[in-house]
Amino acid sequence: MRQLPAVLIAFASCIFLAASPVALSQTLAKFPVASLNAGIHLIKAEVAANEAQREQGLMFRKQLGPNEGMVFLFGEPAGICMWMKNTLIPLSVAFLDSSGKIINIEDMEAQTTNSHCATKPAFYALEMSLGWFRQKNIKPGMMIEGIPHR
């Protein structure tokens, strides 16, 4: 009978560890990295090329480096919308056409389910830290080069 509380404590600890961000981050997929260019600015972008990778995106990340982000490949023109569920850092997203030209840029608050959408069908989305595009004076109509193809 005295061992029962110890067993319950051990069980509760396992549940806590399984639900903790550390345990969760160890189960998240790793992404390949591509070097992109926005004018003179080099971007180190993780590549989300399939549905599972796009669903995970930058969830549970606590930070991004100064020129780090994630590029989402959709493969065909689509009405793309992004949201920030379980995304801990605020981001800006640029929606891109098939040539890598920026269609529009949206700022997104962390941990929200608001939709942020391309204003016309897009092939790609590039997420960077909040304000990155504005700080670099990168605007719609400009090109992002080096995007990998599916």
Coordinates of C-alpha atoms in Angstrom, one line a residue, residues 56-131:
Q56 CA 4.0 21.8 -38.0
G57 CA 5.7 24.9 -39.4
L58 CA 7.4 26.9 -36.7
M59 CA 5.2 25.7 -33.9
F60 CA 6.7 25.6 -30.4
R61 CA 9.8 27.5 -31.4
K62 CA 11.0 30.1 -28.9
Q63 CA 13.2 32.1 -31.2
L64 CA 14.5 32.5 -34.7
G65 CA 17.9 33.8 -35.7
P66 CA 18.2 37.3 -37.3
N67 CA 17.9 36.0 -40.9
E68 CA 16.2 32.6 -40.3
G69 CA 12.8 31.6 -41.4
M70 CA 10.7 29.0 -43.0
V71 CA 9.5 28.6 -46.6
F72 CA 6.4 26.7 -47.3
L73 CA 6.1 24.9 -50.7
F74 CA 2.6 24.3 -52.0
G75 CA 3.5 23.1 -55.5
E76 CA 0.5 24.6 -57.3
P77 CA -1.3 27.9 -57.1
A78 CA -3.6 28.0 -54.1
G79 CA -5.6 30.3 -51.8
I80 CA -3.1 30.1 -49.0
C81 CA -3.9 31.2 -45.5
M82 CA -1.7 30.9 -42.4
W83 CA -2.4 31.0 -38.7
M84 CA -0.4 31.0 -35.5
K85 CA -1.8 28.2 -33.3
N86 CA 0.9 26.9 -31.0
T87 CA 3.4 29.3 -32.6
L88 CA 5.2 31.1 -29.7
I89 CA 6.9 33.9 -31.6
P90 CA 5.2 36.7 -33.7
L91 CA 6.0 36.4 -37.4
S92 CA 5.6 38.1 -40.7
V93 CA 4.7 36.1 -43.8
A94 CA 5.3 36.9 -47.4
F95 CA 3.1 35.1 -50.0
L96 CA 4.9 34.4 -53.3
D97 CA 3.9 33.6 -56.8
S98 CA 5.5 30.8 -58.9
S99 CA 8.5 33.1 -59.8
G100 CA 9.2 34.1 -56.2
K101 CA 7.6 37.5 -56.5
I102 CA 6.0 38.8 -53.3
I103 CA 2.3 39.1 -53.6
N104 CA 1.6 40.5 -50.1
I105 CA 3.0 40.5 -46.6
E106 CA 1.1 40.0 -43.4
D107 CA 2.1 40.4 -39.8
M108 CA 0.9 37.7 -37.4
E109 CA 0.5 37.7 -33.6
A110 CA 1.8 34.7 -31.7
Q111 CA -0.6 32.0 -30.5
T112 CA -3.7 33.2 -32.5
T113 CA -6.0 31.4 -34.9
N114 CA -6.6 34.5 -37.1
S115 CA -6.3 33.8 -40.8
H116 CA -3.7 35.7 -42.8
C117 CA -4.2 35.0 -46.5
A118 CA -2.6 35.6 -49.8
T119 CA -4.5 38.2 -51.8
K120 CA -4.3 36.0 -54.9
P121 CA -3.3 32.4 -55.6
A122 CA 0.2 31.7 -54.3
F123 CA 2.8 28.9 -54.7
Y124 CA 4.9 29.7 -51.6
A125 CA 4.8 31.4 -48.2
L126 CA 8.0 32.7 -46.4
E127 CA 7.7 33.3 -42.6
M128 CA 10.3 35.5 -40.9
S129 CA 10.5 37.2 -37.5
L130 CA 7.8 39.9 -37.1
G131 CA 8.9 43.0 -38.9

